């Protein structure tokens, strides 16, 4: 079907063309059977107006789960497509004050160079977006590890203040398998300090790559930088909330310092867990389960494979010191691969990471078949909670041991200090001075915030890198393996030796006096010359600016700056003067994780006309289904035929060209 070139509601992030709520219109009534029915928002299906104007709550929720008939296609990428359908929300907080007034929710989505939104559903705390409404979006992906960021808002008209924020979710496309339809239930969080959720959002998600091998190779590269512009401050605050959240952690304030301090304290349990694992390795406690079949029974033993690897690495490092870099590279790769393996077999499928083995297989062999993904509600949740509880107990025992050890040491020190005359204070303590708040204000607040901000940022990066929650984990592991192999197969000892010889014979020989006479001396006089004339007249390094090479460099810099200013002006002219840099990595303290109610099933595509059953076959199939429901399980998600879809095409904000910039899709 040919896309329709229109600017629809999805691109109206500035809310210039919206349907306001008609307070005089009845939204709920009783039907002939005395059942409560609701008016469908934002309107009925144009092809079924009579049956879709009013629905019961059950029929409304069942209708929302049907495949979408209207899709908004946006973005500038050609690597693949991410399909997102906003089906509904549950138990949202009431953000309005009126007696019969309730939340007017809408969802804003940001991915790479595109920002879109859904329709507004007025006066409801559990909205449902219908298949014919603006709820389905197909993002053309530029980079496979790009993020899809969603924010749920309560719409406020132009007379009121900004749209009230409810919660946000961040989806990493790299964590999901292609060819699979996910029905995701995400809890909504508004503030990083709040532990309680503010309802949930229901999303149907699927990602498809033109070439999975090409996408996997692209994941080893750094994502490009994206910008999105809007033309008013109200829309900009929506954009910024979707990208950064309610609290701007880059801004120095007492609130951000408090959040970052609590985050740093929370990493103590993780450190204690690492210490427990290291103790297990040092004490040769088994980490790998091996089953040995015997004549009568199967022998089950725990083999300390990591202890053996550490012992062998230490022996080789002592006996062959030249292999220390190889052992270091391979050791780090071993640690990364081990953590990835345990993360890929975690019982809860929504907290798993992708297996490096599968990723390497796709990169080497190309697009290869894999088993279809089936995830049922609550699958692996109990086992995952039991494993988390076991890890928490391991960390707690180390933490208690270290705490008791510190208490004993402090008690011993106090006993010693009371018996030592030199440690007894003989002067009165000065209790005057500024309060804690007064000491933290001013410029010191900014420095403290900057230190805590970078500490938290790098600790999050390290956490995501080690636990394979980042797309860079696979890349780092491969680099370590390649570096170790390169060091092993090349004569690095001879290379280092001859490099050292070249350095010594080049920069430490007597010919450096010639360098001094011809190049350094005109700008840097000797001590004897300074004694005769102890006046420093400058270095005259600015004479380098007159050289032809520097003039060429300066010209290229000026041209690049002019191009950047032209691009900035063109973006402001086409999209608005308010701009925001789109994050390429999820640096949230609490990453978004689907709840237990989420499911997954293979995507079977749309049935062809030949495979569509007639009425008799459909009746027989329904009878068989009622007779034996267990044998007729749902084997995958079936979409509607494409000829029944209405596609709205919106260009992204990525521009191409030099003098007259154009969107990528129209270039």
XYZ file of C-alpha atoms in Angstrom:
667
model
C 0.000 0.000 0.000
C 1.376 3.412 -0.862
C 1.976 5.648 2.170
C -0.207 8.699 2.625
C 1.837 11.916 2.694
C 0.044 13.918 5.405
C 0.960 15.560 8.678
C -1.434 13.799 11.041
C -2.194 14.014 14.737
C 0.931 12.037 15.548
C 3.231 14.871 14.494
C 1.172 17.535 16.266
C 3.388 17.540 19.364
C 2.572 21.227 19.852
C -1.181 20.405 20.183
C -2.314 22.977 17.655
C -5.088 20.746 16.281
C -6.777 18.706 18.987
C -10.252 17.538 19.936
C -11.261 19.028 23.280
C -13.530 17.188 25.660
C -17.227 18.004 25.306
C -18.447 18.296 28.888
C -22.063 18.350 27.704
C -21.706 14.970 26.000
C -22.579 11.789 27.882
C -19.603 9.441 28.227
C -21.358 6.556 29.979
C -24.867 5.127 29.959
C -26.930 1.924 30.300
C -27.885 -0.215 27.321
C -31.130 -2.166 26.842
C -29.805 -5.007 29.026
C -28.900 -2.567 31.812
C -25.210 -3.047 31.139
C -22.887 -0.058 31.546
C -21.467 1.030 28.182
C -18.868 3.694 27.418
C -18.421 6.124 24.545
C -15.365 5.217 22.475
C -12.663 7.878 22.276
C -11.431 9.619 20.230
C -14.230 8.300 18.027
C -15.762 5.174 16.455
C -14.272 3.096 13.670
C -15.145 4.832 10.375
C -16.024 1.437 8.889
C -18.122 0.272 11.878
C -19.623 3.382 13.415
C -22.750 1.749 14.736
C -21.039 -1.062 16.637
C -18.012 0.940 17.836
C -19.604 4.117 19.181
C -20.578 2.523 22.500
C -18.979 -0.565 24.110
C -18.927 -2.378 27.408
C -15.710 -2.350 29.387
C -14.965 -5.969 28.469
C -15.639 -5.419 24.760
C -13.571 -2.224 24.833
C -10.520 -4.000 26.266
C -10.872 -6.891 23.825
C -11.122 -4.455 20.903
C -7.967 -2.655 22.032
C -5.973 -5.896 21.726
C -6.837 -6.329 18.055
C -4.234 -5.457 15.366
C -3.936 -1.774 14.504
C -5.406 -0.578 11.232
C -3.723 2.855 11.158
C 0.057 3.117 11.313
C 2.330 6.152 11.504
C 5.641 5.496 9.757
C 8.474 7.828 10.749
C 12.249 7.988 11.088
C 15.225 8.229 8.751
C 16.819 4.790 9.120
C 17.028 1.890 6.690
C 18.438 -0.809 8.981
C 15.093 -2.083 10.223
C 11.770 -1.113 11.746
C 10.514 -1.005 15.337
C 6.737 -1.409 15.620
C 5.158 0.108 18.742
C 1.449 0.014 19.580
C 0.189 1.883 22.652
C -2.750 -0.281 23.713
C -3.681 1.316 27.017
C -2.888 2.175 30.625
C -4.183 0.909 33.960
C -4.711 2.627 37.317
C -3.302 6.038 36.448
C -3.407 8.693 39.189
C -6.053 11.397 38.922
C -4.173 14.573 37.984
C -7.269 16.824 37.713
C -9.078 18.592 40.530
C -12.716 18.831 39.364
C -15.552 16.858 40.955
C -16.199 14.648 37.918
C -12.976 15.569 36.172
C -10.350 12.872 35.678
C -6.997 12.496 33.953
C -6.830 13.193 30.202
C -3.942 10.886 29.270
C -1.838 10.860 26.115
C 1.505 9.221 25.351
C 4.483 10.943 23.710
C 7.162 8.786 22.039
C 10.722 9.684 21.063
C 13.134 7.573 19.033
C 16.277 8.842 17.295
C 15.138 11.841 15.195
C 11.355 11.377 15.591
C 8.826 12.557 18.146
C 5.163 11.522 17.908
C 2.154 11.256 20.188
C -1.097 9.356 20.551
C -4.637 10.681 20.665
C -5.926 12.190 23.901
C -8.407 10.060 25.860
C -10.411 12.341 28.143
C -11.582 11.673 31.706
C -10.301 8.159 32.352
C -7.764 6.485 34.607
C -7.540 3.296 32.521
C -7.554 4.478 28.900
C -7.629 2.216 25.867
C -6.543 3.302 22.398
C -8.529 1.656 19.615
C -6.953 -0.009 16.530
C -8.172 2.778 14.215
C -6.869 5.617 16.424
C -3.404 7.178 16.429
C -1.634 4.601 18.559
C 0.579 2.516 16.232
C 4.013 3.749 15.151
C 6.631 2.201 12.853
C 10.053 3.738 13.504
C 12.646 3.336 10.746
C 15.773 2.514 12.751
C 19.231 3.995 12.125
C 21.135 2.104 14.867
C 20.126 -1.243 16.443
C 20.788 -0.132 20.043
C 18.604 2.983 19.828
C 16.160 3.711 22.630
C 12.396 4.159 22.429
C 11.353 6.562 25.191
C 7.715 6.962 26.200
C 6.100 9.431 28.541
C 2.514 9.422 29.824
C 1.000 12.864 30.451
C -2.221 14.469 31.592
C -3.274 16.934 28.900
C -3.824 20.530 30.016
C -5.191 23.115 27.610
C -3.415 26.304 26.515
C -4.901 28.302 29.392
C -3.397 26.001 32.051
C 0.225 25.277 32.851
C 2.372 22.514 31.421
C 1.036 19.013 30.866
C 1.204 17.035 34.118
C 3.729 14.207 34.066
C 2.605 10.733 35.121
C 5.452 8.353 34.255
C 7.937 7.253 31.631
C 9.421 4.078 30.167
C 12.629 3.423 28.202
C 12.777 0.467 25.761
C 16.120 -0.769 24.407
C 15.545 -2.358 20.989
C 18.737 -4.429 21.277
C 17.259 -6.488 24.142
C 14.412 -7.934 22.064
C 14.445 -10.695 19.464
C 13.252 -10.052 15.946
C 10.264 -11.953 14.574
C 8.574 -11.910 17.985
C 5.534 -9.979 19.163
C 5.797 -8.762 22.749
C 2.823 -7.696 24.845
C 4.589 -5.618 27.490
C 3.188 -4.309 30.772
C 5.547 -1.629 32.071
C 5.124 -0.016 35.518
C 5.256 3.782 35.329
C 7.661 5.781 37.502
C 7.671 9.565 37.618
C 10.383 10.465 40.113
C 13.684 8.580 40.682
C 13.056 8.821 44.453
C 9.630 7.168 44.286
C 9.459 3.402 44.718
C 5.700 3.177 44.195
C 4.429 2.909 40.644
C 1.917 5.289 39.099
C -0.048 2.737 37.141
C 1.137 0.762 34.142
C 1.262 1.108 30.378
C 0.469 -1.733 27.956
C 2.530 -1.853 24.765
C 2.682 -4.253 21.840
C 6.203 -4.245 20.453
C 8.060 -5.906 17.593
C 11.364 -5.215 15.856
C 12.365 -6.441 12.397
C 15.779 -6.093 10.716
C 16.411 -6.135 6.989
C 19.519 -8.157 7.785
C 20.007 -9.396 11.329
C 23.709 -9.997 10.693
C 24.145 -6.411 9.493
C 22.253 -5.120 12.537
C 24.457 -7.197 14.838
C 27.599 -5.765 13.232
C 26.194 -2.248 13.502
C 25.683 -2.790 17.242
C 29.493 -2.880 17.604
C 29.667 0.748 16.437
C 28.876 3.919 18.366
C 25.326 5.266 17.852
C 25.118 8.610 16.018
C 23.951 11.809 17.667
C 20.325 12.860 17.220
C 18.548 16.153 17.888
C 14.840 16.979 17.994
C 13.449 20.509 17.758
C 10.026 21.826 18.780
C 8.599 25.324 18.456
C 7.292 26.152 21.952
C 8.310 25.703 25.579
C 5.314 23.518 26.482
C 6.198 20.923 23.860
C 9.866 21.231 24.837
C 9.074 20.285 28.435
C 7.253 17.198 27.143
C 10.295 16.314 25.029
C 12.725 16.865 27.892
C 10.672 14.792 30.336
C 10.462 11.881 27.897
C 14.253 11.993 27.387
C 15.509 12.814 30.889
C 12.723 12.297 33.394
C 11.228 14.576 36.002
C 14.487 15.459 37.761
C 17.310 16.915 35.685
C 20.249 15.079 37.219
C 22.727 17.334 35.414
C 21.549 20.377 37.387
C 23.134 21.078 40.776
C 20.578 21.098 43.605
C 20.076 19.584 47.043
C 17.582 17.137 45.536
C 20.011 15.751 42.934
C 22.818 15.523 45.503
C 20.543 13.574 47.846
C 19.487 11.177 45.068
C 23.092 10.595 43.975
C 24.298 10.074 47.559
C 21.627 7.420 48.161
C 22.564 5.757 44.872
C 26.231 5.539 45.858
C 25.241 3.994 49.175
C 23.117 1.395 47.366
C 26.169 0.006 45.547
C 27.518 -1.333 48.843
C 25.484 -4.540 48.563
C 26.805 -5.132 45.031
C 30.387 -4.780 46.258
C 29.681 -7.241 49.060
C 28.252 -9.731 46.556
C 31.409 -9.438 44.402
C 33.533 -10.113 47.510
C 31.457 -13.234 48.227
C 32.006 -14.500 44.669
C 35.768 -13.863 44.935
C 35.910 -15.780 48.206
C 34.132 -18.692 46.549
C 36.680 -18.709 43.727
C 39.647 -18.501 46.116
C 38.249 -21.336 48.264
C 37.679 -23.595 45.221
C 33.937 -23.808 45.686
C 32.203 -25.293 42.684
C 30.458 -23.022 40.189
C 29.648 -25.402 37.302
C 27.323 -28.385 37.587
C 28.582 -31.512 35.778
C 26.610 -34.765 35.461
C 28.738 -37.927 35.083
C 26.683 -41.018 34.102
C 27.666 -44.170 36.009
C 26.488 -47.757 35.736
C 23.991 -47.459 38.593
C 23.319 -43.732 38.994
C 24.369 -40.343 37.667
C 27.087 -38.576 39.635
C 26.358 -34.881 40.082
C 29.353 -32.729 41.039
C 30.120 -29.011 41.181
C 33.365 -28.353 39.328
C 35.328 -25.218 40.366
C 36.077 -24.132 36.796
C 36.774 -20.495 37.714
C 39.210 -21.518 40.455
C 41.067 -23.732 37.985
C 41.201 -20.898 35.443
C 42.510 -18.424 38.052
C 45.165 -20.882 39.264
C 46.340 -21.631 35.706
C 46.452 -17.917 34.836
C 48.505 -17.125 37.951
C 50.971 -19.961 37.233
C 51.462 -18.829 33.625
C 51.882 -15.208 34.723
C 54.669 -16.183 37.154
C 56.465 -18.587 34.832
C 56.033 -16.513 31.656
C 55.908 -12.808 32.558
C 55.749 -11.805 28.907
C 52.285 -13.390 28.715
C 50.822 -11.140 31.446
C 49.038 -8.846 28.914
C 47.574 -11.911 27.151
C 46.394 -13.360 30.466
C 44.914 -9.987 31.446
C 42.950 -9.609 28.193
C 41.713 -13.203 28.196
C 40.889 -13.003 31.909
C 38.699 -9.941 31.481
C 37.005 -11.561 28.477
C 36.431 -14.704 30.595
C 34.757 -12.617 33.317
C 32.550 -10.771 30.819
C 31.540 -14.019 29.075
C 30.785 -15.730 32.402
C 28.545 -12.905 33.592
C 26.805 -12.867 30.210
C 26.210 -16.629 30.393
C 24.600 -16.433 33.839
C 22.579 -13.395 32.743
C 21.327 -15.198 29.617
C 20.001 -18.191 31.625
C 18.337 -16.101 34.349
C 14.904 -17.624 35.150
C 12.907 -14.410 34.643
C 12.912 -13.832 30.843
C 12.346 -10.069 31.248
C 15.580 -9.679 33.209
C 17.731 -11.785 30.906
C 20.389 -10.466 28.588
C 21.116 -11.698 25.088
C 23.603 -14.535 24.781
C 26.970 -13.604 23.250
C 27.083 -17.068 21.708
C 23.906 -16.376 19.733
C 25.114 -12.906 18.720
C 28.449 -14.254 17.484
C 26.643 -16.999 15.570
C 24.495 -14.426 13.791
C 27.497 -12.223 12.958
C 29.598 -15.109 11.608
C 26.958 -17.239 9.860
C 24.555 -14.451 8.931
C 20.800 -14.649 9.452
C 20.204 -18.046 11.042
C 17.066 -19.693 12.339
C 16.425 -19.931 16.059
C 13.701 -21.375 18.183
C 10.526 -19.280 18.415
C 10.116 -17.244 21.576
C 7.165 -18.081 23.834
C 6.813 -16.285 27.173
C 3.768 -16.808 29.367
C 2.526 -14.514 32.151
C 4.511 -15.049 35.331
C 7.030 -17.366 33.652
C 10.204 -17.763 35.739
C 9.190 -15.056 38.224
C 9.195 -17.266 41.340
C 12.531 -18.859 40.398
C 14.051 -15.439 39.720
C 12.860 -14.072 43.070
C 14.355 -17.088 44.853
C 17.691 -16.544 43.091
C 17.646 -12.821 43.942
C 16.932 -13.659 47.578
C 19.878 -16.067 47.640
C 22.201 -13.414 46.184
C 20.930 -10.881 48.736
C 21.738 -13.292 51.580
C 25.259 -13.771 50.176
C 25.822 -10.031 50.064
C 24.303 -9.563 53.526
C 26.644 -12.004 55.237
C 29.703 -10.216 53.820
C 28.226 -6.848 54.773
C 27.530 -8.002 58.345
C 31.020 -9.472 58.642
C 32.676 -6.244 57.472
C 30.424 -4.183 59.756
C 31.260 -6.335 62.798
C 34.947 -6.200 61.929
C 34.822 -2.409 61.775
C 32.989 -2.202 65.094
C 35.621 -4.376 66.782
C 38.417 -2.249 65.326
C 36.783 0.999 66.471
C 36.180 -0.408 69.948
C 39.824 -1.424 70.218
C 40.904 2.027 69.090
C 38.682 3.731 71.683
C 40.113 1.558 74.426
C 43.633 2.474 73.330
C 42.860 6.199 73.012
C 41.501 6.352 76.596
C 44.743 4.934 77.937
C 46.982 7.210 75.852
C 47.583 10.669 77.385
C 48.609 12.197 74.065
C 45.177 11.500 72.541
C 43.222 13.238 75.330
C 42.103 16.689 74.232
C 43.063 19.432 76.688
C 41.450 22.370 74.913
C 37.807 23.360 74.531
C 36.148 22.308 71.244
C 34.904 25.164 69.039
C 31.213 24.489 68.326
C 30.542 27.752 66.490
C 30.437 28.111 62.750
C 28.175 27.552 59.791
C 25.468 24.948 59.571
C 25.683 22.006 57.204
C 23.285 23.667 54.756
C 25.337 26.890 54.781
C 28.501 24.965 54.020
C 26.922 23.279 50.992
C 25.484 26.358 49.297
C 27.225 28.508 46.784
C 29.939 27.239 44.496
C 30.661 24.253 46.732
C 27.249 22.828 45.880
C 28.126 22.755 42.198
C 31.464 21.031 42.810
C 29.884 18.431 45.087
C 27.118 17.776 42.590
C 29.619 17.453 39.742
C 31.658 14.890 41.658
C 28.604 12.817 42.646
C 27.095 13.101 39.158
C 30.152 11.677 37.410
C 30.614 8.997 40.063
C 27.012 7.817 39.625
C 27.223 8.062 35.836
C 30.383 5.984 35.546
C 29.149 3.455 38.102
C 25.953 3.003 36.067
C 28.030 2.576 32.915
C 30.212 0.002 34.676
C 27.127 -1.789 36.041
C 25.490 -1.993 32.624
C 28.771 -3.010 30.995
C 29.563 -5.820 33.426
C 26.011 -7.196 33.624
C 25.574 -7.194 29.805
C 22.770 -4.629 30.067
C 24.643 -2.403 27.598
C 25.189 -3.026 23.888
C 28.873 -2.237 24.502
C 29.345 -5.398 26.622
C 29.557 -7.662 23.592
C 31.819 -5.182 21.828
C 34.207 -4.943 24.802
C 34.398 -8.732 25.173
C 35.261 -9.157 21.486
C 37.911 -6.425 21.708
C 39.500 -8.159 24.709
C 39.602 -11.489 22.878
C 41.097 -9.873 19.766
C 43.674 -7.962 21.839
C 44.738 -11.093 23.699
C 44.970 -13.097 20.481
C 46.928 -10.334 18.740
C 49.389 -10.116 21.625
C 49.770 -13.911 21.637
C 50.405 -14.478 17.907
C 52.632 -11.443 17.307
C 56.226 -11.170 18.600
C 55.311 -8.461 21.084
C 58.538 -8.938 23.053
C 60.618 -8.030 20.006
C 58.244 -5.184 19.097
C 58.494 -3.649 22.586
C 62.274 -4.107 22.624
C 62.819 -2.456 19.256
C 60.310 0.298 20.061
C 62.263 1.102 23.234
C 65.517 1.089 21.280
C 64.024 3.408 18.661
C 62.838 5.815 21.355
C 66.209 5.890 23.118
C 68.264 6.291 19.928
C 65.886 8.934 18.571
C 65.174 11.208 21.547
C 68.053 10.642 24.005
C 71.130 10.805 21.761
C 73.653 13.661 21.315
C 71.928 14.732 18.098
C 69.235 16.323 20.249
C 71.714 19.228 20.533
C 71.139 19.884 16.822
C 67.396 19.980 17.504
C 68.047 22.505 20.248
C 70.211 24.751 18.031
C 67.902 24.756 15.013
C 64.390 24.567 16.518
C 64.210 25.096 20.290
C 66.867 27.718 21.040
C 65.191 30.615 19.150
C 62.158 30.252 21.426
C 63.754 28.903 24.630
C 67.049 30.555 25.718
C 69.750 28.906 27.826
C 70.486 29.705 31.478
C 73.644 31.691 30.598
C 71.687 33.872 28.213
C 69.019 34.486 30.848
C 71.731 35.598 33.316
C 72.905 38.247 30.857
C 69.394 39.433 30.013
C 66.882 38.202 32.696
C 63.801 39.403 30.838
C 61.372 36.926 29.293
C 60.013 38.290 26.003
C 57.488 35.591 25.210
C 57.619 32.472 23.082
C 56.450 33.996 19.800
C 54.478 30.835 19.114
C 51.820 32.895 17.392
C 54.079 32.977 14.357
C 52.876 29.417 13.719
C 49.484 30.879 12.860
C 50.982 32.465 9.734
C 51.991 29.142 8.205
C 50.098 27.865 5.167
C 49.136 24.575 6.824
C 47.593 26.357 9.768
C 45.705 28.673 7.436
C 44.216 25.645 5.665
C 43.233 24.119 9.024
C 41.662 27.402 10.155
C 39.694 27.608 6.909
C 38.316 24.080 7.329
C 37.348 24.902 10.927
C 35.516 28.053 9.806
C 33.677 26.116 7.089
C 32.650 23.425 9.594
C 31.418 26.097 12.030
C 29.437 27.804 9.270
C 27.868 24.483 8.254
C 26.931 23.816 11.880
C 25.325 27.259 12.208
C 23.441 26.812 8.943
C 22.190 23.406 10.079
C 21.132 24.877 13.423
C 19.275 27.744 11.721
C 17.604 25.372 9.270
C 16.478 23.071 12.095
C 15.024 26.030 13.976
C 13.279 27.246 10.823
C 11.760 23.852 9.954
C 11.044 22.368 13.383
C 11.322 25.104 16.072
C 13.955 26.828 18.180
C 13.708 24.517 21.222
C 16.080 21.544 20.823
C 17.071 18.511 22.877
C 19.863 15.952 22.413
C 18.333 12.457 22.323
C 20.068 9.943 24.649
C 21.644 6.947 22.917
C 22.260 4.958 26.121
C 19.835 4.285 28.954
C 21.588 5.684 32.021
C 18.589 5.360 34.339
C 19.289 4.272 37.881
C 16.311 1.889 37.666
C 16.022 0.567 34.074
C 12.521 -0.177 32.795
C 11.625 -3.864 33.214
C 8.315 -5.404 32.050
C 6.073 -6.772 34.776
C 5.096 -10.413 35.273
C 1.949 -10.046 33.155
C 3.983 -9.491 29.966
C 4.000 -12.160 27.236
C 5.793 -12.975 23.989
C 4.938 -15.106 20.952
C 6.237 -15.523 17.400
C 5.040 -13.087 14.777
C 3.299 -15.018 12.006
C 2.561 -12.051 9.738
C -0.683 -11.448 7.886
C -2.564 -14.390 6.378
C -2.895 -14.521 2.613
C -6.391 -14.618 1.067
C -5.922 -18.309 0.240
C -5.375 -19.219 3.877
C -8.273 -17.217 5.260
C -10.956 -19.696 6.478
C -14.530 -19.496 5.263
C -17.491 -19.520 7.618
C -17.866 -23.341 7.667
C -14.173 -23.927 8.378
C -14.209 -21.231 11.050
C -17.248 -22.851 12.718
C -15.586 -26.294 12.684
C -12.383 -24.827 14.086
C -14.281 -23.099 16.906
C -16.037 -26.391 17.757
C -12.707 -28.243 17.882
C -11.307 -25.460 20.051
C -14.161 -25.800 22.529
C -13.791 -29.599 22.602
C -10.056 -29.576 23.307
C -8.676 -26.209 24.333
C -5.247 -27.524 25.373
C -4.399 -28.847 21.889
C -5.474 -25.647 20.151
C -3.085 -23.237 21.848
C -2.281 -19.950 20.216
C 0.941 -20.489 18.248
C 1.738 -16.893 17.335
C 0.501 -13.394 16.642
C -1.440 -12.928 13.399
C -1.641 -9.443 11.890
C -4.237 -8.037 9.503
C -3.540 -7.907 5.752
C -1.549 -4.849 4.679
C -4.197 -3.821 2.189
C -6.482 -3.140 5.136
C -3.938 -0.864 6.804
C -3.789 2.907 6.526
C -0.197 4.133 6.648
C 0.668 7.736 7.495
C 4.245 8.658 6.598
C 6.083 11.304 8.631
C 9.681 12.286 7.935
C 12.178 12.398 10.786
C 14.184 15.447 11.745
C 17.511 14.205 10.423
C 18.559 16.578 7.619
C 20.924 16.002 4.697
C 22.626 18.462 2.389
C 24.872 21.485 2.755
C 23.192 24.638 1.479
C 19.523 23.597 1.490
C 18.991 20.848 4.055
C 16.269 18.301 3.401
C 14.870 15.444 5.482
C 16.556 12.116 4.806
C 13.358 10.488 3.626
C 12.779 13.171 0.999
C 16.405 13.770 -0.033
